[in-house]
GROMACS .gro file of C-alpha atoms in nm:
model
  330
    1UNK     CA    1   4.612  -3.173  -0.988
    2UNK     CA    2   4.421  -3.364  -1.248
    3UNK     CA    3   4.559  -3.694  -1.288
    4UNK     CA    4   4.540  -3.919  -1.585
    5UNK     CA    5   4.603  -4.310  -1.702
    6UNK     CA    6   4.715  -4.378  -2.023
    7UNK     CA    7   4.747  -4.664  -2.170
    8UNK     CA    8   5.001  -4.789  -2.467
    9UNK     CA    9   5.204  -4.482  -2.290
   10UNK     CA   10   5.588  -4.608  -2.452
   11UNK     CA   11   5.457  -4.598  -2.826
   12UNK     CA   12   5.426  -4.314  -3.024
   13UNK     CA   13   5.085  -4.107  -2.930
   14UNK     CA   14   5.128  -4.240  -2.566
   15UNK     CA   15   5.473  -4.050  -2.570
   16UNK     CA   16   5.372  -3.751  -2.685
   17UNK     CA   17   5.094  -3.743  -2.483
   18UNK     CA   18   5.233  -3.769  -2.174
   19UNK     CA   19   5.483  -3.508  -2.253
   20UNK     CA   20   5.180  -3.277  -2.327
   21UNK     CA   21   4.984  -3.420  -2.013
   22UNK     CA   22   5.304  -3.347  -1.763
   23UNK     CA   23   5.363  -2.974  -1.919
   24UNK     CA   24   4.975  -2.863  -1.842
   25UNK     CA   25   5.064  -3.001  -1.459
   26UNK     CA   26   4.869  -3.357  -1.457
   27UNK     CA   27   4.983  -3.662  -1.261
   28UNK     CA   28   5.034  -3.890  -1.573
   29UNK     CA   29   5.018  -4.261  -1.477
   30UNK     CA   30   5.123  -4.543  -1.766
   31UNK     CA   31   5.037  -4.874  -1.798
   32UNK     CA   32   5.298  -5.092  -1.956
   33UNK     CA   33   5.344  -5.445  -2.056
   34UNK     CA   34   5.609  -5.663  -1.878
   35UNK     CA   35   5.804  -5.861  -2.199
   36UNK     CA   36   6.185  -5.990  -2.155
   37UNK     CA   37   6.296  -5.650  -2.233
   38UNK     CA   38   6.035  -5.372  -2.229
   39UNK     CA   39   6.148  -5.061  -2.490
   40UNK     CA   40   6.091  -4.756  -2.318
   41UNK     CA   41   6.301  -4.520  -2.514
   42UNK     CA   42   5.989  -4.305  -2.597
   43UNK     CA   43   5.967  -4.187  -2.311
   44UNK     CA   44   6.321  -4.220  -2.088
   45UNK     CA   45   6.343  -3.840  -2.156
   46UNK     CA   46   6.042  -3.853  -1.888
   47UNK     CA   47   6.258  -3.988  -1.627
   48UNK     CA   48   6.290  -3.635  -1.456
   49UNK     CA   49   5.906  -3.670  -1.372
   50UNK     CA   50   5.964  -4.034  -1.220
   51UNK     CA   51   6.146  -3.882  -0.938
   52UNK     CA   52   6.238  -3.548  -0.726
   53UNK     CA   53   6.029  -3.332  -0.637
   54UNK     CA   54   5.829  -3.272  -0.940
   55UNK     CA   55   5.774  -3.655  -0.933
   56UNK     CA   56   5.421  -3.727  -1.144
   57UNK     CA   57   5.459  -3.978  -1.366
   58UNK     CA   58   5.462  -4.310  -1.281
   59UNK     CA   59   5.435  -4.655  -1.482
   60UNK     CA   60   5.276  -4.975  -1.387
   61UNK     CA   61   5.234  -5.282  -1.500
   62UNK     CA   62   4.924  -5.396  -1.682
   63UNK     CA   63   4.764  -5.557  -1.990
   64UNK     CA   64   4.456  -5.512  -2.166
   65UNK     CA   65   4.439  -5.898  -2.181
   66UNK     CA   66   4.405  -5.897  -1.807
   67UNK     CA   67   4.075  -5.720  -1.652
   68UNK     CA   68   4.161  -5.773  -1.275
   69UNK     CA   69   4.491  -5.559  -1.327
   70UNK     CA   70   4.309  -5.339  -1.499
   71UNK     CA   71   4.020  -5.268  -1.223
   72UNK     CA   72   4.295  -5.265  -0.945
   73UNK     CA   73   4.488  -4.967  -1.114
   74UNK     CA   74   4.182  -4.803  -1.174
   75UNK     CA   75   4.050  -4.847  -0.862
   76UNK     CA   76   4.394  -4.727  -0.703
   77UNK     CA   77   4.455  -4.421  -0.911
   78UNK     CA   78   4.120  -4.270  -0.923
   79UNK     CA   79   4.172  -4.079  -1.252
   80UNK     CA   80   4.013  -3.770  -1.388
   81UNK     CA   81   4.079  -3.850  -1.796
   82UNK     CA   82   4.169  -4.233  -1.954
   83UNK     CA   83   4.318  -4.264  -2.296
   84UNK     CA   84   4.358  -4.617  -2.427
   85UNK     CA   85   4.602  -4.573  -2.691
   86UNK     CA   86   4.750  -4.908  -2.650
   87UNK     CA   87   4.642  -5.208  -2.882
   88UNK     CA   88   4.803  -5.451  -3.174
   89UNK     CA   89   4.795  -5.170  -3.385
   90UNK     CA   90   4.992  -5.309  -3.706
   91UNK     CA   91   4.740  -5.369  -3.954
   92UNK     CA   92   4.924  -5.590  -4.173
   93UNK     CA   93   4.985  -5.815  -3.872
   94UNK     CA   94   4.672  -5.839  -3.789
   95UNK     CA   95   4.635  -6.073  -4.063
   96UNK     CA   96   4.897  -6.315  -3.913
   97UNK     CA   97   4.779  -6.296  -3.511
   98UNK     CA   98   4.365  -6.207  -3.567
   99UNK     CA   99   4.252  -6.383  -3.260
  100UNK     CA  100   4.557  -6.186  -3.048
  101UNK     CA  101   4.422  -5.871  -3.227
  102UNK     CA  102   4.091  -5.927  -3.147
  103UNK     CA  103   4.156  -5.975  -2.804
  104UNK     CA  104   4.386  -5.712  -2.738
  105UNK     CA  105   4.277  -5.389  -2.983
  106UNK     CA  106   3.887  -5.517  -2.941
  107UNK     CA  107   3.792  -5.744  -2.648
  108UNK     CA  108   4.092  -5.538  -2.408
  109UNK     CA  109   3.859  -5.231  -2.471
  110UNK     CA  110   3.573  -5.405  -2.318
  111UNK     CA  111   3.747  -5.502  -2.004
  112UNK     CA  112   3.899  -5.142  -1.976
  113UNK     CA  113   3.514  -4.977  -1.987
  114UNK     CA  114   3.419  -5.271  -1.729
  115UNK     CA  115   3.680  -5.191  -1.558
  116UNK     CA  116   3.566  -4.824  -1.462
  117UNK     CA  117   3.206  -4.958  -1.406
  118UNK     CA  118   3.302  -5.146  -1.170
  119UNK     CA  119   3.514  -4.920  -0.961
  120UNK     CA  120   3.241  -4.684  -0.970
  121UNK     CA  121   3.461  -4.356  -1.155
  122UNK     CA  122   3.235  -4.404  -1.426
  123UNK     CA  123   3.042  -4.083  -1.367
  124UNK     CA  124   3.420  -3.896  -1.239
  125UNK     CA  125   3.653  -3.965  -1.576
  126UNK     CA  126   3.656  -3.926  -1.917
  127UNK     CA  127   3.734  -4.175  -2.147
  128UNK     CA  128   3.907  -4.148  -2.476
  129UNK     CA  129   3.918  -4.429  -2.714
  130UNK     CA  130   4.145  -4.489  -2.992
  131UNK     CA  131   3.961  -4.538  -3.302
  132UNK     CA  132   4.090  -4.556  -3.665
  133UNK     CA  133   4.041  -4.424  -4.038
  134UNK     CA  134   4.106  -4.796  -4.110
  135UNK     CA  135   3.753  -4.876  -3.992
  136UNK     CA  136   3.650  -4.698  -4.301
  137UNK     CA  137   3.803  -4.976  -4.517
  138UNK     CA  138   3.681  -4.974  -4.855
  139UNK     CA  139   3.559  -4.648  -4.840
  140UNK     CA  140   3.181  -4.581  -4.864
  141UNK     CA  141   3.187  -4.227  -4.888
  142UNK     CA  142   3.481  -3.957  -4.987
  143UNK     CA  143   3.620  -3.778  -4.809
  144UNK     CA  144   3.531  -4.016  -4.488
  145UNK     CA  145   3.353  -3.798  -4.161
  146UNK     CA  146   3.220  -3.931  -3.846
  147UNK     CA  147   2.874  -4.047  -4.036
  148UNK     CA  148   3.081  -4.211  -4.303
  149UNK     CA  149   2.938  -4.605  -4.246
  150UNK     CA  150   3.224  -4.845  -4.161
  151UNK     CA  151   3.342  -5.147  -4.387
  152UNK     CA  152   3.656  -5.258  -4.234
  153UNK     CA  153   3.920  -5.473  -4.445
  154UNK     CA  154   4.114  -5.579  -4.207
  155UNK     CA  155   4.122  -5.791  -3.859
  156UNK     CA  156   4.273  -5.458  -3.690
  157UNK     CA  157   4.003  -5.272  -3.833
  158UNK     CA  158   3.690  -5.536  -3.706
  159UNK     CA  159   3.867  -5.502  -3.378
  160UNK     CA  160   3.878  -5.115  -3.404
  161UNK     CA  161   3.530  -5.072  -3.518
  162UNK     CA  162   3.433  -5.353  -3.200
  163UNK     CA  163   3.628  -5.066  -2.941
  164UNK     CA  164   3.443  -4.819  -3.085
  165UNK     CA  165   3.112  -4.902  -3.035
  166UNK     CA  166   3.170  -5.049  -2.700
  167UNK     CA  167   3.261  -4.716  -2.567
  168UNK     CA  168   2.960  -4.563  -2.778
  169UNK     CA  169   2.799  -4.817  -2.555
  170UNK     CA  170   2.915  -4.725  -2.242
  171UNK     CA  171   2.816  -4.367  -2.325
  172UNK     CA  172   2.495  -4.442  -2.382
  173UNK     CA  173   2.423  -4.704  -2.118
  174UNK     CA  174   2.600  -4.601  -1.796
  175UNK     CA  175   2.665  -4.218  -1.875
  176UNK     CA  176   3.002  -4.264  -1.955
  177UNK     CA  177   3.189  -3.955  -2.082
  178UNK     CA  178   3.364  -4.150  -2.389
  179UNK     CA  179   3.497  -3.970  -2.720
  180UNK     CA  180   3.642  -4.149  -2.991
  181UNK     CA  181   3.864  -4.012  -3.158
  182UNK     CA  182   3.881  -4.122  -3.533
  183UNK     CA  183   4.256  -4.052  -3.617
  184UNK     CA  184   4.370  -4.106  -4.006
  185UNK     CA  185   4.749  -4.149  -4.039
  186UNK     CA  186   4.938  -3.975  -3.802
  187UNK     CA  187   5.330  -4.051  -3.840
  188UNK     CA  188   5.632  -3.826  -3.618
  189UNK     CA  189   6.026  -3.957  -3.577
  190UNK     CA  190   5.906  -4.189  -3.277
  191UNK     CA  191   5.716  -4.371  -3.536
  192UNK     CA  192   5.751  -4.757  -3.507
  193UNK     CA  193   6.016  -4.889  -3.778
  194UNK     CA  194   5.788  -5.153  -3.927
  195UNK     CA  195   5.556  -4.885  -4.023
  196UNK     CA  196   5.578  -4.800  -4.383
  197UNK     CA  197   5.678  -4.414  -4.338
  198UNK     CA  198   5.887  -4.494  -4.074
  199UNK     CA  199   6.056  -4.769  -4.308
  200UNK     CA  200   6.062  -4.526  -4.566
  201UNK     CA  201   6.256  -4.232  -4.409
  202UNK     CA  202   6.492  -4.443  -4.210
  203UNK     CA  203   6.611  -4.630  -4.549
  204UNK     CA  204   6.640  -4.297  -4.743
  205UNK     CA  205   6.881  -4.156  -4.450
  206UNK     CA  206   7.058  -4.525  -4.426
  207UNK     CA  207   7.092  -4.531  -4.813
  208UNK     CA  208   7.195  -4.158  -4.804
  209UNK     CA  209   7.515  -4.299  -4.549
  210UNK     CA  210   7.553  -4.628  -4.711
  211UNK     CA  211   7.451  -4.841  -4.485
  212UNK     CA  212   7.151  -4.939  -4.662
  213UNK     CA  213   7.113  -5.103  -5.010
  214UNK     CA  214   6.757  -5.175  -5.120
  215UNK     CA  215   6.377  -5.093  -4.983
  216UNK     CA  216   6.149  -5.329  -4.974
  217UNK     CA  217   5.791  -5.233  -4.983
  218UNK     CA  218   5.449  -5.377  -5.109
  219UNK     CA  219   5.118  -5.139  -5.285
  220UNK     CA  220   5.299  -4.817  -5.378
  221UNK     CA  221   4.970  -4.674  -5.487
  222UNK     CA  222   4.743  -4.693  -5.150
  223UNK     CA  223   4.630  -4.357  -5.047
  224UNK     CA  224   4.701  -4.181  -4.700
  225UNK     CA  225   4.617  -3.883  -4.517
  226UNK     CA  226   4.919  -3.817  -4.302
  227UNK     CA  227   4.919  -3.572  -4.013
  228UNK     CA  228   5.157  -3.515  -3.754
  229UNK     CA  229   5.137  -3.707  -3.449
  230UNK     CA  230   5.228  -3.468  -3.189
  231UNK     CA  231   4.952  -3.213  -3.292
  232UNK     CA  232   4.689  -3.543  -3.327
  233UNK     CA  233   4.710  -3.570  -2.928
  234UNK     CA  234   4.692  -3.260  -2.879
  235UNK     CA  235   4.343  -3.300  -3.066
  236UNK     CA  236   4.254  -3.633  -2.819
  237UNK     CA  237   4.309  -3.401  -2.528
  238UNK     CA  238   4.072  -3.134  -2.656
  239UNK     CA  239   3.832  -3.361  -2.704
  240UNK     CA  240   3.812  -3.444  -2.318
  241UNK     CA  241   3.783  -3.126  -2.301
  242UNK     CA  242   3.455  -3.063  -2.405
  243UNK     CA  243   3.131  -3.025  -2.223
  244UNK     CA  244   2.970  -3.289  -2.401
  245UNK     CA  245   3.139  -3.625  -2.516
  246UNK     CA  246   3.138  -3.663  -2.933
  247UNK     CA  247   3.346  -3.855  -3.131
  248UNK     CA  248   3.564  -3.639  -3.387
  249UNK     CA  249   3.785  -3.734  -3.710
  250UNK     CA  250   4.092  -3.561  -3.707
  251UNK     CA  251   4.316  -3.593  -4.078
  252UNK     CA  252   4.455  -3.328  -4.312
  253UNK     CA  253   4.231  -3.366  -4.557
  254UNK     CA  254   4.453  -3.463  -4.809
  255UNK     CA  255   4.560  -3.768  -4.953
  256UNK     CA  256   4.930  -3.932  -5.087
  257UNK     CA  257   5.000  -4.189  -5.245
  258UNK     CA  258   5.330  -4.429  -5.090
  259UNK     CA  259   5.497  -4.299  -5.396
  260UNK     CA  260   5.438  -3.982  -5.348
  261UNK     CA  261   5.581  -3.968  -4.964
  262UNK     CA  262   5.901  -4.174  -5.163
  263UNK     CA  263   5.923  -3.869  -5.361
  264UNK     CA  264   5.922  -3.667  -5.071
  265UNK     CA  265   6.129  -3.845  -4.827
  266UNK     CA  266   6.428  -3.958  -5.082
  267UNK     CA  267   6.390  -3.578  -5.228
  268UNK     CA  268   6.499  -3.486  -4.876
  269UNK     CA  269   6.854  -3.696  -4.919
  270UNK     CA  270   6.834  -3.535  -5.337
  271UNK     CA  271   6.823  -3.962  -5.455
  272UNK     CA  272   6.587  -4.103  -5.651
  273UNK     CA  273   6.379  -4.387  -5.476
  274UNK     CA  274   6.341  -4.603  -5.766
  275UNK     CA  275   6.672  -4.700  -5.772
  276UNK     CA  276   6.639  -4.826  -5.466
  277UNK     CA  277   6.250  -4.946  -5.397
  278UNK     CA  278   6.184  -5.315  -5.471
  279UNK     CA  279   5.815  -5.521  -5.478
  280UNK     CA  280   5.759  -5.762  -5.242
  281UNK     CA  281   5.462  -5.956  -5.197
  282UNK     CA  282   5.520  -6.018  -4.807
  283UNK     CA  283   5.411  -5.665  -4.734
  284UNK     CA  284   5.083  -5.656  -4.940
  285UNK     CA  285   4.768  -5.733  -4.762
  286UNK     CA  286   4.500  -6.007  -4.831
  287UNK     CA  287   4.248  -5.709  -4.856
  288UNK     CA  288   4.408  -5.362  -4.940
  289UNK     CA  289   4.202  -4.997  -4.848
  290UNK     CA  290   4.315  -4.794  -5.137
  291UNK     CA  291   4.180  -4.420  -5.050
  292UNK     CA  292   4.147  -4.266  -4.732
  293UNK     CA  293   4.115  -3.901  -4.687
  294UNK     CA  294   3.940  -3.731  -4.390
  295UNK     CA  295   3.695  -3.412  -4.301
  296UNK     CA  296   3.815  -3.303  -4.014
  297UNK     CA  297   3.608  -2.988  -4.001
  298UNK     CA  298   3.339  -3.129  -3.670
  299UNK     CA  299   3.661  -3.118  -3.452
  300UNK     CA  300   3.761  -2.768  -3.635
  301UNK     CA  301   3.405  -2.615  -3.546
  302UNK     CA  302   3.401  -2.820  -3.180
  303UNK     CA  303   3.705  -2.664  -3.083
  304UNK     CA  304   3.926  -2.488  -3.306
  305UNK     CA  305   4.140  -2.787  -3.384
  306UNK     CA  306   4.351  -2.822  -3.725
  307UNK     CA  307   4.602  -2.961  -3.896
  308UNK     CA  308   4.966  -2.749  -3.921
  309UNK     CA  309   5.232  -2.997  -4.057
  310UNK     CA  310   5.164  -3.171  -4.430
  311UNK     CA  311   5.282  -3.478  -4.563
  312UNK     CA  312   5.589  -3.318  -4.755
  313UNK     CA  313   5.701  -3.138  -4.420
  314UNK     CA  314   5.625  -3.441  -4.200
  315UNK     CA  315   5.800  -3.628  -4.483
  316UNK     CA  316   6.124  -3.383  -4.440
  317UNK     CA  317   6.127  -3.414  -4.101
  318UNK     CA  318   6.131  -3.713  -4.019
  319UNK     CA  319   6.405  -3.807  -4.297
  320UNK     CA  320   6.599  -3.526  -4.087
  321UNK     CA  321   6.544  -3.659  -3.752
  322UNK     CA  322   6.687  -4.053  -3.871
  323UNK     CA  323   6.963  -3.847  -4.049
  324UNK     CA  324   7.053  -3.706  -3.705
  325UNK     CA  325   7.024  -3.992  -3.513
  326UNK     CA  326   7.269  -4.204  -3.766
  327UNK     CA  327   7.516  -3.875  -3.740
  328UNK     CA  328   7.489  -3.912  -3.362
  329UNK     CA  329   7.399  -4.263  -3.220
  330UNK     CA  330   7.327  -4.320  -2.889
   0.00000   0.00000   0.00000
């Protein structure tokens, strides 16, 4: 039984990865942070796994901000495949806590690949890092590939690009079987609510009920490539895969404005989102990326990987899901 550590395991990806992990028959382990009250409810549909008979998944508690914890799970788990999925990942944040985000998304990367140095798995695993289309920033080349040149625009994105090259480093210097995966927008129902598709469905099914009077959102005309999250790990799993480590871009190849996935989501509910969208400044961002729009066609030719669910179905979808949920909370 192959057994694997992922990190950043109760947010979206990490979810849905361990659900895909436990049905091909690994031992999933997951690190999580210890806050006043941990959320969890990605994943409490796991619990079956947690104990029984068919017990494999188990949770510990960790930090990226703290190496020793870090090489002491390692060194007790002994896994086949690490995924660091966990970070600061809200760019517009990033702006507010940069040394935090730098520490965490960057610097926590670093003691992670130490980490496995040091408890001497580094020629055993596979590592796969979570990079980001955001370290394409203002975008040098369209649409953005693996040799695009970075130009981040953000403190989440310096961090990003910092993680990525430190396990391009590790490759390189101690053999390290890293990939990167270079993931544009992937959104899903288990979506974080201060995300901006997240924020955008969950107000069109709130509106649609009445519960909800006005949207407020910042740059309506930044472009996105939005993919489905669900078949985006499936992609970081293939890449681990492989019998050489790369790094891939996985995206749809197609880009939205935040308008557009309005049109989309509200279209879902049949009401008309400028009735209900207002400006405000608080959600713009010092520096903005306007375009981003990936080739994901290395990771199509590696191994058969592509894109199934478009922003106008992922947009549907998830306006259905928050419609259920507010029909039948909890």
């Amino acid at each position: 039984m192959k057994k694997a550590l992922v990190t950043g395991i109760t947010g979206q990806d990490g979810s849905y990865l361990a659900e895909l992990l436990l049905s091909k028959g690994y031992e999933v382990h997951g690190l999580v942070r210890r806050t006043s009250a941990m959320t969890r409810t990605r994943i409490d549909h796991l619990k079956g796994y947690e104990h029984g008979p068919d017990k494999r998944l188990f949770l510990h508690y960790g930090d990226l901000s703290d190496g020793s914890s870090l090489t002491k799970l390692v060194y007790e788990i002994q896994p086949d495949e690490i995924y660091n999925l966990a970070a600061q990942s809200h760019v517009r944040v990033s702006f507010d806590v940069p040394e935090y985000t730098a520490d965490i998304t960057g610097t926590g990367v670093a003691r992670l690949l130490s980490s496995i140095v040091e408890t001497k798995v580094v020629k055993k695993v596979r590592f796969y890092q979570a990079s980001s289309s955001e370290m394409f920033g203002k975008v040098l080349e369209v649409p953005q590939k693996e040799t695009t040149p970075f130009n981040p625009r953000s403190p989440y994105a310096c961090a990003k690009c910092y993680a990525h090259w430190m396990a391009a480093h590790f490759r390189d210097a101690y053999g390290l079987f890293a990939c990167c995966g270079i993931l544009f927008n992937h959104e899903s129902p288990r979506r974080g609510e201060n995300f901006v598709t997240r924020k955008i469905t969950l107000a069109a099914a709130n509106i649609k009920f009445g519960k909800q009077k006005k949207l407020y959102l910042g740059n309506l005309d930044a472009k996105r490539d939005w993919g489905f999250a669900p078949e985006y790990v499936e992609g970081m799993w293939q890449m681990l895969q492989q019998e050489t480590p790369d790094d891939y871009v996985l995206a749809t190849n197609e880009t939205f404005t935040i308008r557009e996935f309005l049109d989309a989501a509200f279209g879902q509910v049949k009401l008309d989102w400028r009735e209900f969208v207002e400006f405000d400044a608080a959600y713009t961002r010092p520096t903005e990326v306007d375009l981003l729009i990936g080739d994901y066609s290395k990771a199509n030719k590696a191994f058969g990987w592509k894109p199934k669910t478009r922003m106008h179905a992922l947009a549907a979808l998830m306006v259905d899901a928050d419609l259920h949920a507010l029909k039948n909370p909890v």
